[in-house]
XYZ file of C-alpha atoms in Angstrom:
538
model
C 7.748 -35.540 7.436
C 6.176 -33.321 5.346
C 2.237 -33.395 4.841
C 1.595 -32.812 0.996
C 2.795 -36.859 0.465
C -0.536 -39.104 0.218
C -2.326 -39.871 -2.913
C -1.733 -37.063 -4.642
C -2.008 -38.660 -8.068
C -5.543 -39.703 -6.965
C -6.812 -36.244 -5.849
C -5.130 -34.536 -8.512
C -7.521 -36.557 -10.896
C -10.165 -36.251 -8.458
C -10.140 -32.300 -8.521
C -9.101 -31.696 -12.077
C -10.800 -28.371 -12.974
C -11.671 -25.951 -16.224
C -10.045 -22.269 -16.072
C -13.807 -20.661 -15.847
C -15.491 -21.146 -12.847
C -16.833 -24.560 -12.170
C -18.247 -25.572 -15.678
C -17.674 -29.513 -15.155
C -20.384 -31.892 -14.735
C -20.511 -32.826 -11.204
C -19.770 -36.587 -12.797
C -16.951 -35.946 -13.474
C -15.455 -34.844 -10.308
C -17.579 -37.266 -8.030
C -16.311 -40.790 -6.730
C -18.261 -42.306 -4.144
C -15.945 -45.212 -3.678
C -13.358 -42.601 -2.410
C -15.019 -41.063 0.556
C -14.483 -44.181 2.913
C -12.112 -43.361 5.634
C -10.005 -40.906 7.870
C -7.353 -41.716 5.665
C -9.719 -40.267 2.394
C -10.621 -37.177 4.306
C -6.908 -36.270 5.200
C -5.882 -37.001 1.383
C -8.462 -34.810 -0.150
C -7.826 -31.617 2.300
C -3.736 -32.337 1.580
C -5.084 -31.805 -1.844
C -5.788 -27.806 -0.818
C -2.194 -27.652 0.923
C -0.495 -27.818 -2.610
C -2.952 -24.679 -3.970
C -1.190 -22.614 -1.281
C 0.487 -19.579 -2.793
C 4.395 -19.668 -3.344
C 6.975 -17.503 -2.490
C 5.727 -14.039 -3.179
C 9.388 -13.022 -5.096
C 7.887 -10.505 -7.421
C 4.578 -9.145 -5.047
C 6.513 -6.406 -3.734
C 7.997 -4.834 -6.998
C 4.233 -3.879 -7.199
C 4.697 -1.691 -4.675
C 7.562 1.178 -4.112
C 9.067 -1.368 -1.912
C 11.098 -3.163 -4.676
C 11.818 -3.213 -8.168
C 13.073 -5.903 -10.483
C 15.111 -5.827 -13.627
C 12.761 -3.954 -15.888
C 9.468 -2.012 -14.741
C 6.430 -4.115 -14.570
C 3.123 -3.656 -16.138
C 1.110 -2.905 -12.510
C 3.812 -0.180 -11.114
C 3.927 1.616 -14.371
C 0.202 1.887 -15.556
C 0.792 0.231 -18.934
C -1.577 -3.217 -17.883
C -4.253 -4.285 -19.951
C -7.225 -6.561 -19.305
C -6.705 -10.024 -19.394
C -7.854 -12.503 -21.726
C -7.857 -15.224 -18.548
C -5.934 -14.265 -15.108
C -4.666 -16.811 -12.868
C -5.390 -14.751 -9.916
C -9.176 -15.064 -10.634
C -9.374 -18.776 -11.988
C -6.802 -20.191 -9.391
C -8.738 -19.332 -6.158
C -11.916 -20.750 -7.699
C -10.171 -23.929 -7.986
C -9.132 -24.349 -4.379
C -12.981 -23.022 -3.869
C -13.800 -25.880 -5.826
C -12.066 -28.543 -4.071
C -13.234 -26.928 -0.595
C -16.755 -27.035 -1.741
C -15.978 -30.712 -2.978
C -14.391 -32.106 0.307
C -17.405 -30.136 2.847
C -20.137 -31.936 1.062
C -18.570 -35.207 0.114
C -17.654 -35.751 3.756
C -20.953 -36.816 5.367
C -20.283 -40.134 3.103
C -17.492 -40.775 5.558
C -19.556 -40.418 8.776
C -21.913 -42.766 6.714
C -18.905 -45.122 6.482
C -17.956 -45.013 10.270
C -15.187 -41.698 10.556
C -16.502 -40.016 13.726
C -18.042 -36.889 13.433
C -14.913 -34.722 15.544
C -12.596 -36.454 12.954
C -14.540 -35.103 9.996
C -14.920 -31.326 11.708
C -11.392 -31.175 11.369
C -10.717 -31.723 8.019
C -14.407 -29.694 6.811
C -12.454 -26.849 9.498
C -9.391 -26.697 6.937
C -11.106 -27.248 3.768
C -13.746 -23.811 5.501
C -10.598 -22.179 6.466
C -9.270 -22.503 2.538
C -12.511 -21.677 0.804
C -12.114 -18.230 2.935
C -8.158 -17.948 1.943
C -8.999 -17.603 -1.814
C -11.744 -15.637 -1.555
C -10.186 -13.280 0.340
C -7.561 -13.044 -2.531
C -10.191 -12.383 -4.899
C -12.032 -9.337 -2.977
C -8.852 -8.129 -2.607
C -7.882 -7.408 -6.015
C -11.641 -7.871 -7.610
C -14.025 -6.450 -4.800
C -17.312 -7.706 -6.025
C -16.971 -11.850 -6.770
C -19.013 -14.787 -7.614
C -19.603 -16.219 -4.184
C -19.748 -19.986 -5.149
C -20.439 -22.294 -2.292
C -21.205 -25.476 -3.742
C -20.072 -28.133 -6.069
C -21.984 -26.963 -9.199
C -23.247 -28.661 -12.447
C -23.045 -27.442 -15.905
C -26.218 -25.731 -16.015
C -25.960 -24.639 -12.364
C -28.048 -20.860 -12.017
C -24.930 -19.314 -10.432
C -23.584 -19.750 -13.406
C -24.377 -17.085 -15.076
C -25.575 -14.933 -11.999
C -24.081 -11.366 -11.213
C -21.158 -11.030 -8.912
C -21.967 -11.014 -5.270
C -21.372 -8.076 -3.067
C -17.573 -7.365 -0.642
C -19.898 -7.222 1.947
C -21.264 -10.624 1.218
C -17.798 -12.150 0.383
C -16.364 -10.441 3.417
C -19.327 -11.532 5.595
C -18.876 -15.500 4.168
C -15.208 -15.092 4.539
C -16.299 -14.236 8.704
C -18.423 -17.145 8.968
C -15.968 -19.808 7.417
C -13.017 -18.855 9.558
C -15.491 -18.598 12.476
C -16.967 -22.196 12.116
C -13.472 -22.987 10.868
C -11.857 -22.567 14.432
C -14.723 -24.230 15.905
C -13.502 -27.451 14.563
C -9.906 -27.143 14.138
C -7.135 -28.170 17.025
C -4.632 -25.720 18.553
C -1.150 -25.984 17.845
C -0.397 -27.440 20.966
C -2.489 -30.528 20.126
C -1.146 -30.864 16.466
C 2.097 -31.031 17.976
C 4.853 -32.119 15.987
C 3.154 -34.612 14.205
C 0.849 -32.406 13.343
C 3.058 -29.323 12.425
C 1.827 -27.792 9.665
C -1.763 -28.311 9.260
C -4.518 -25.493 9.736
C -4.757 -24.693 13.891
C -7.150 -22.647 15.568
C -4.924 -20.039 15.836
C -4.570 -19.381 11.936
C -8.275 -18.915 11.508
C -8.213 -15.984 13.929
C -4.977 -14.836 12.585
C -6.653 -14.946 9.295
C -10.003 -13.098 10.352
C -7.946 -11.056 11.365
C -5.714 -10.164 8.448
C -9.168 -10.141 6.454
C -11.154 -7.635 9.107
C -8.064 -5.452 9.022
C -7.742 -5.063 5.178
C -11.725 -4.363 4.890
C -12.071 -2.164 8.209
C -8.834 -0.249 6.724
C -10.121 -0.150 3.509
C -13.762 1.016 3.864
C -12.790 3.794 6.448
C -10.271 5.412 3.828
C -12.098 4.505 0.571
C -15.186 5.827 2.581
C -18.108 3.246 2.302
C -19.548 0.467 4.649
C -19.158 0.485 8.315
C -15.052 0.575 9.285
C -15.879 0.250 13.027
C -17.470 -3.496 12.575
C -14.527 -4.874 10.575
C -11.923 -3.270 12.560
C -13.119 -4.445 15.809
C -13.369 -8.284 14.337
C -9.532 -7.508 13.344
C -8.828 -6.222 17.284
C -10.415 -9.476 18.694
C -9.372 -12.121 16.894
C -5.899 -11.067 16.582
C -6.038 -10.824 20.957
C -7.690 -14.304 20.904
C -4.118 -15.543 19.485
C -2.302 -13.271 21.810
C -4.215 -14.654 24.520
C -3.993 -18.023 23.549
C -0.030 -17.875 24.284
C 0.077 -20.628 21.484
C 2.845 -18.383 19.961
C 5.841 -16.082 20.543
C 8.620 -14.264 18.488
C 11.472 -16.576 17.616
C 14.828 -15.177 19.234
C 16.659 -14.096 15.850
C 14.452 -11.960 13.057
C 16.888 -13.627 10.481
C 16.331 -16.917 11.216
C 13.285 -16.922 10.274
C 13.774 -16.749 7.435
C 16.321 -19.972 7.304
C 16.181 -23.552 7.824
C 16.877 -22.731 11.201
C 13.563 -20.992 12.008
C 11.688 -24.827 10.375
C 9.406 -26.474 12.472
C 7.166 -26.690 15.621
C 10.308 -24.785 17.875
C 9.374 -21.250 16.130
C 6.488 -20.423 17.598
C 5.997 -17.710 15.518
C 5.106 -19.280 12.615
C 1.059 -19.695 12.533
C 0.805 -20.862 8.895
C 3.486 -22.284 6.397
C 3.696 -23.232 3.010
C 6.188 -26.593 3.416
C 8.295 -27.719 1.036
C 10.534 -30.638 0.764
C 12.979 -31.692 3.237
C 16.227 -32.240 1.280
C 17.574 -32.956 -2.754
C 16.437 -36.361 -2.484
C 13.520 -35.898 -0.768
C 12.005 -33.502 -2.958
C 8.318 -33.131 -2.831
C 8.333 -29.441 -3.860
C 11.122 -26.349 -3.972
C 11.075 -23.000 -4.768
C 14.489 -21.055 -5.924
C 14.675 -17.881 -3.404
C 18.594 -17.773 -3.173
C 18.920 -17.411 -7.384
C 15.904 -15.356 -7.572
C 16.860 -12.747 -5.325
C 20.248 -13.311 -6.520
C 19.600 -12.433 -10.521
C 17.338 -9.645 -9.350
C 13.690 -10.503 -9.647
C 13.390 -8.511 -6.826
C 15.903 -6.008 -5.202
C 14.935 -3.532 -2.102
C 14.445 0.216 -2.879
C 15.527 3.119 -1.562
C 12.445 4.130 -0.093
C 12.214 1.212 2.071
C 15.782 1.335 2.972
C 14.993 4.887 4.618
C 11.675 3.835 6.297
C 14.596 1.759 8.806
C 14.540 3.597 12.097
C 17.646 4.904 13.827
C 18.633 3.164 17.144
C 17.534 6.497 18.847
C 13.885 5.501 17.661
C 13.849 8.365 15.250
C 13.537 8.381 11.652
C 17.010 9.128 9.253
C 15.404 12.596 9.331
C 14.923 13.005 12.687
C 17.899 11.674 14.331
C 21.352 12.723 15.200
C 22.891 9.926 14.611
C 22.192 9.780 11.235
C 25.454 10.552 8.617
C 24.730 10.570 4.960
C 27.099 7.637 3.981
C 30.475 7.550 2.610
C 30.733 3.659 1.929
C 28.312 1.702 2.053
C 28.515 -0.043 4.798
C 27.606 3.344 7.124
C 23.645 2.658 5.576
C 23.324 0.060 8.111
C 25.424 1.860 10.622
C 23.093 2.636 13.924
C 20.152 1.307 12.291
C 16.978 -1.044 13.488
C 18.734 -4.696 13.354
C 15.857 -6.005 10.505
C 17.861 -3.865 8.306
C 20.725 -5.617 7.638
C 19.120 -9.140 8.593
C 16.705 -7.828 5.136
C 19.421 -6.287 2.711
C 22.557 -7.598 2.333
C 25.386 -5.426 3.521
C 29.428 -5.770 2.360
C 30.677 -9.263 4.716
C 27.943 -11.340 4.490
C 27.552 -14.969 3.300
C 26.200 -14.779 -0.222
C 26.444 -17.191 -3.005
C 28.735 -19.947 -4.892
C 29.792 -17.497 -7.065
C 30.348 -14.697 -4.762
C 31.179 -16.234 -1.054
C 31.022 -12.740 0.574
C 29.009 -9.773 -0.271
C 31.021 -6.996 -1.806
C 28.180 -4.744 -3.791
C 25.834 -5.121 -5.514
C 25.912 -6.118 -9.129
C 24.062 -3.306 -11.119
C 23.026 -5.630 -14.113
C 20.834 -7.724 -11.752
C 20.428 -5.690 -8.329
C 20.285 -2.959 -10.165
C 18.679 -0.784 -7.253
C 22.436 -1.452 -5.408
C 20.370 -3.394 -2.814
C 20.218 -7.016 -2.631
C 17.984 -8.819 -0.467
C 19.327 -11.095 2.490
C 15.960 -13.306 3.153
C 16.373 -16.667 2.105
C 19.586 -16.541 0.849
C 21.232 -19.430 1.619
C 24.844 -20.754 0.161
C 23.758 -24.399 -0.661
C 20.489 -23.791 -2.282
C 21.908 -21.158 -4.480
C 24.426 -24.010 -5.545
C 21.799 -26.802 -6.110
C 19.334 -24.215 -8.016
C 16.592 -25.310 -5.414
C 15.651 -24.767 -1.903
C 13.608 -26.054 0.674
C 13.194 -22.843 3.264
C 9.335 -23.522 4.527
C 7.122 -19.581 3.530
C 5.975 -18.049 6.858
C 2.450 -17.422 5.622
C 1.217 -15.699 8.658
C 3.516 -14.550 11.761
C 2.885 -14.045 14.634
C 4.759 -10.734 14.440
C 1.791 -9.708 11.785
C -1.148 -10.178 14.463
C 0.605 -7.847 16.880
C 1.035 -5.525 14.121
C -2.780 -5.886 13.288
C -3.605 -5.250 16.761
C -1.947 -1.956 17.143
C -3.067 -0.832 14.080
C -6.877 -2.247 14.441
C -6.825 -0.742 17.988
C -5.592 2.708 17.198
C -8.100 3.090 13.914
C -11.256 2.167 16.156
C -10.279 5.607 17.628
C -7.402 7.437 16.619
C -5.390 6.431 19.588
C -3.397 3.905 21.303
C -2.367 3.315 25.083
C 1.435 2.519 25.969
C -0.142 -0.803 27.136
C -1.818 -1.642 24.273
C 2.012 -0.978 22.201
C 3.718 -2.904 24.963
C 1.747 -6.119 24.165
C 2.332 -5.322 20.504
C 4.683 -3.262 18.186
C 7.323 -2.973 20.771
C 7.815 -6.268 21.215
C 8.874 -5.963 17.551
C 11.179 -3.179 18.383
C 12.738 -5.079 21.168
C 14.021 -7.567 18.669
C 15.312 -5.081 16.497
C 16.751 -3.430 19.084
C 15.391 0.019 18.853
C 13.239 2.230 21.967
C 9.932 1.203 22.800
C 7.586 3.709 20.769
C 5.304 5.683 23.778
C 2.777 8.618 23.306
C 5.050 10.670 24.676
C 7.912 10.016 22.036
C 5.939 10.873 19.356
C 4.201 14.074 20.524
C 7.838 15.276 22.043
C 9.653 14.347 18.658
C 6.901 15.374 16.160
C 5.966 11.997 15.310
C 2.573 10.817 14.063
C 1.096 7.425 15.639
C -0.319 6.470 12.548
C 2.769 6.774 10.095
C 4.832 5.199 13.478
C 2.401 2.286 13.423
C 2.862 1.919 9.638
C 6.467 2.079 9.397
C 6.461 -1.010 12.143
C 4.561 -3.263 9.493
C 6.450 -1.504 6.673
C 10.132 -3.087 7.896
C 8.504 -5.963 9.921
C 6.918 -7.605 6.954
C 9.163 -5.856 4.322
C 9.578 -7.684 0.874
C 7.054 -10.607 2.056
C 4.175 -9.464 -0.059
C 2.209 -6.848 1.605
C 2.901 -3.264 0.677
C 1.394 -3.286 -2.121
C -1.990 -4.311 -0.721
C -1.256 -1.881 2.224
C -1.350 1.281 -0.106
C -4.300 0.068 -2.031
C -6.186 -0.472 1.512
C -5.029 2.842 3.251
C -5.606 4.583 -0.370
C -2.134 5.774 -0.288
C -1.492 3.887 -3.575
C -1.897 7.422 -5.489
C 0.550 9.243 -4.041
C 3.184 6.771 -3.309
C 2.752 4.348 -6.574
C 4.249 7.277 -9.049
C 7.163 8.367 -7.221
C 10.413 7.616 -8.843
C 12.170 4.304 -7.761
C 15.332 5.415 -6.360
C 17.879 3.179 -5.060
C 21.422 3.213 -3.122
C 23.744 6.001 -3.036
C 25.987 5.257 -6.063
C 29.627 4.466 -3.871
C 31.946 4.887 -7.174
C 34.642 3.035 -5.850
C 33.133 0.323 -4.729
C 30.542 -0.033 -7.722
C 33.903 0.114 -9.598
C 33.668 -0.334 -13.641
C 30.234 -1.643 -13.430
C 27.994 0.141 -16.292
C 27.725 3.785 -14.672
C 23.239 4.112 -14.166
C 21.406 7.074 -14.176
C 21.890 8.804 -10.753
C 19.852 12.205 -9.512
C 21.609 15.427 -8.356
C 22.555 14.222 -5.086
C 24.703 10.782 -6.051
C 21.666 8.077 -6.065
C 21.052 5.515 -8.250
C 17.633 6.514 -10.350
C 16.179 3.497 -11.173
C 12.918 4.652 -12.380
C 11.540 7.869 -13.169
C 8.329 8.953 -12.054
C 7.279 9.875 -15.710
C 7.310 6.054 -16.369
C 4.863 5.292 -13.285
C 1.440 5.952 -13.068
C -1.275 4.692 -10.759
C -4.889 6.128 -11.328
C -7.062 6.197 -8.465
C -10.604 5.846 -10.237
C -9.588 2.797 -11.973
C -6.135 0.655 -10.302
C -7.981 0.333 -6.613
C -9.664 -2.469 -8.036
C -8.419 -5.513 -11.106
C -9.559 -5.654 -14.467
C -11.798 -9.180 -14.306
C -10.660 -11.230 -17.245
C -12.666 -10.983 -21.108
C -12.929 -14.546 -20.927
C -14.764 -14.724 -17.722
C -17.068 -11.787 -18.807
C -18.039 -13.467 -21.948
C -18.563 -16.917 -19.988
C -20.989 -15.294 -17.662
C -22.968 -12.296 -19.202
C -24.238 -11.298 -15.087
C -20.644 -10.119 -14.312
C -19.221 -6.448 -14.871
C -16.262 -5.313 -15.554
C -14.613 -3.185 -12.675
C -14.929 0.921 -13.426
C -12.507 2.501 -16.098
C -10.929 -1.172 -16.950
């Protein structure tokens, strides 16, 4: 049973919001007749489940991970400033409704809900008031740090933007009182699967310490050591809690068969519905990937380790291919479990991969994740969104742990990264291999979340936090080796000297570092509240 199922008519009118930040009269959102029960607490912090983000389909095109049918406006330098921007006024909804449920919830103590029944649903409602605003210091930096319910002539209204440090320090304290009051996995059990655990706040403090402890050490302000450490310990307080393990098969996660409390791995889902008649909410992964919203690049393709351990330009094993079936020939198993390769299942139109189709994929990659044969045919799918792996706090670890000093012990990579290996079947990565093979720990570390995580939303945000963005953002997009004959009469695209497909050229890519670290906040919002500035060179 899926959790997103009581009263949502009633909180949707409870919670109705204006696109600006909190500019309705506190009557108007307020009903004391509601806050009575168990039952009312669990319906309003359901409420905040459905303001979860969805699939993250187009994230990576961003980034030189992907690329879709036609450029986009953030890879290519052409954006402008909003007029309004969903990615500010969304998260101050879900703020909003946070905010609402933490203070309306003593009137259910006053109505007999025990106190431990009400920590649990202020815990999730804490833990979601720190999920969007981490997603708005990560593309705005300095935010309105809103923390209450507020009327229409509330002082924070019109009051400047708060400081990262502040947002970053409130985002801390939430998750931190957050897991205070929220169960572990093991107690939600099935019933419970789902919900907010004690685990995903410290998965999430940790996520958050490692973006800002990454960030400020290579953008060079604030203190790196403080956030980086919080990223180290939290993410070993869910290693330690042994609440969660890697599920057996990397591509099952990714399937209905990696669903529910038996992967461990999962420590936060987005749920959708359960079948076509029982339908609370779907996505469309299988036709999106499909028409080519998002199709992996070349670049990623190559960042795939050999099952030697090395690099494609390291290793002896590697052959430049002559169909293209050899790319995934001796390479880390998350490659072909991530890109569809000729023989696998693929769609009602097409039962068995051949190549790609140019017009869509038109990188000649096509993505395997989520693909599934009946949800392509009934143009809707109900595969649940890993939100946070476990696999992504043992990456945060290693990385966390070797930028507090520049190094990392074979232990520390044993209880981390190479567990990740192990599943794709490649060496464990030692000190030793890289110094003999003249590797680098850091890039080695990198590449793990690069292929681990790949085309789930993150690259992007990893350039802009390692300030790599500038020199990897304008590269051209170059895709597969253009196989003529199996390609066949397809539309011939532009290909470089050496047979691959050119995609993109760099000419039509641009990132520039003194302005694209940071969004453009929205005209709308400026002109709402005269305290806020714009970000530099927007």
């Amino acid at each position: 049973m899926k959790i997103i199922r009581l009263f949502i008519g009633l909180l949707m009118s409870l919670f109705v919001v204006s696109c600006d930040v909190d500019r309705i009269p506190e009557t108007a959102l307020s009903d004391q007749s509601f806050w009575k029960s168990e039952n009312d607490l669990k319906a309003a912090a359901n409420y905040l489940y459905t303001l979860l983000p969805g699939m993250p389909i187009t994230d990576d095109i961003w980034s030189d991970d992907a690329f879709a049918t036609a450029s986009n406006q953030i890879s290519d330098g052409s954006r402008l400033v909003p007029a309004t921007d969903a990615d500010f006024n969304a998260p101050y909804r879900l703020i909003r409704a946070a905010n609402n449920l933490i203070e309306k919830a003593p009137l259910a103590l006053s109505n007999g809900v025990g106190q431990a029944q009400a920590n649990v649903y202020i815990g999730e409602a804490l833990f979601f008031r720190a999920f969007a605003y981490y997603g708005l210091l990560q593309r705005y930096g300095d935010v309105p740090l809103i923390l209450t319910t507020l009327r229409e002539d509330a002082a924070e209204l019109s009051a400047p933007a708060n400081s990262r440090s502040e947002v970053i320090a409130r985002i801390y304290k939430d998750l931190d009182e957050a897991a205070n009051y929220l169960p572990t996995p093991t107690t939600l059990a099935n019933v419970g699967y789902g919900r907010i655990s004690k685990t995903a706040a410290w998965a999430f403090k940790a996520r958050a310490a490692l973006f800002e402890g990454t960030r400020s050490k290579f953008h060079a302000y604030g203190n790196p050591a403080t956030h980086l450490t919080l990223a180290q310990e939290a993410a070993k307080k869910v290693m330690d809690s042994k609440e969660h393990g890697l599920f057996a098969s990397y591509f099952n996660l990714f399937q209905l068969a990696g669903e529910g409390r038996q992967n461990r791995e999962n420590i936060l889902v987005k749920q959708y519905g359960v079948s076509v008649t029982e339908s609370i909410v779907n996505h469309n992964a299988s036709r999106d990937y499909q028409t080519g919203r998002s199709n992996p690049t070349k670049a990623l393709v190559d960042s795939y380790l050999m099952t030697d351990g090395l690099p494609i330009t390291k290793s002896p094993l590697y052959k430049a291919p002559v169909a293209s079936i050899d790319v995934f020939t001796n390479r880390d198993g998350r490659l072909s479990e991530t890109v569809a390769k000729r023989g696998d299942p693929w769609t009602s139109d097409l039962a068995i991969f051949t190549i790609a189709l140019l017009n869509a994929q038109r990188t000649g990659f096509a993505m395997r994740k989520y693909m599934d044969f009946t949800d392509y045919r009934n143009l809707r799918s109900y595969i649940d969104l890993p939100i946070i792996r476990y696999a992504e706090v043992l990456l945060i670890y290693a990385e966390a742990t070797y930028e507090l000093s520049e190094k990392i012990s074979d232990t520390d990579l044993n209880l981390s990264i190479n567990l990740l290996r192990q599943r794709g079947k490649i060496p464990a990565l030692t000190n030793v291999f890289v110094q003999t093979n003249g590797l680098t720990m850091r890039d080695e570390i990198r590449r793990e979340r690069r292929v681990e995580l790949a085309m789930e939303g993150h690259r992007y945000w990893d350039l802009i936090r390692w300030k790599t963005a500038e020199m990897e953002l304008p590269k051209p997009i170059l895709g597969n080796y253009f196989f003529a004959s199996e390609f066949g009469t397809q539309t011939k695209p532009l290909l470089t000297a050496d047979n691959y497909i050119l995609v993109q050229e760099a000419r039509f890519r641009s990132f520039k570092p003194n302005r694209d670290y940071l969004w453009p906040l929205p005209t709308n919002e400026l002109a709402l509240n005269p305290g806020l500035k714009q970000n530099p060179n927007w």
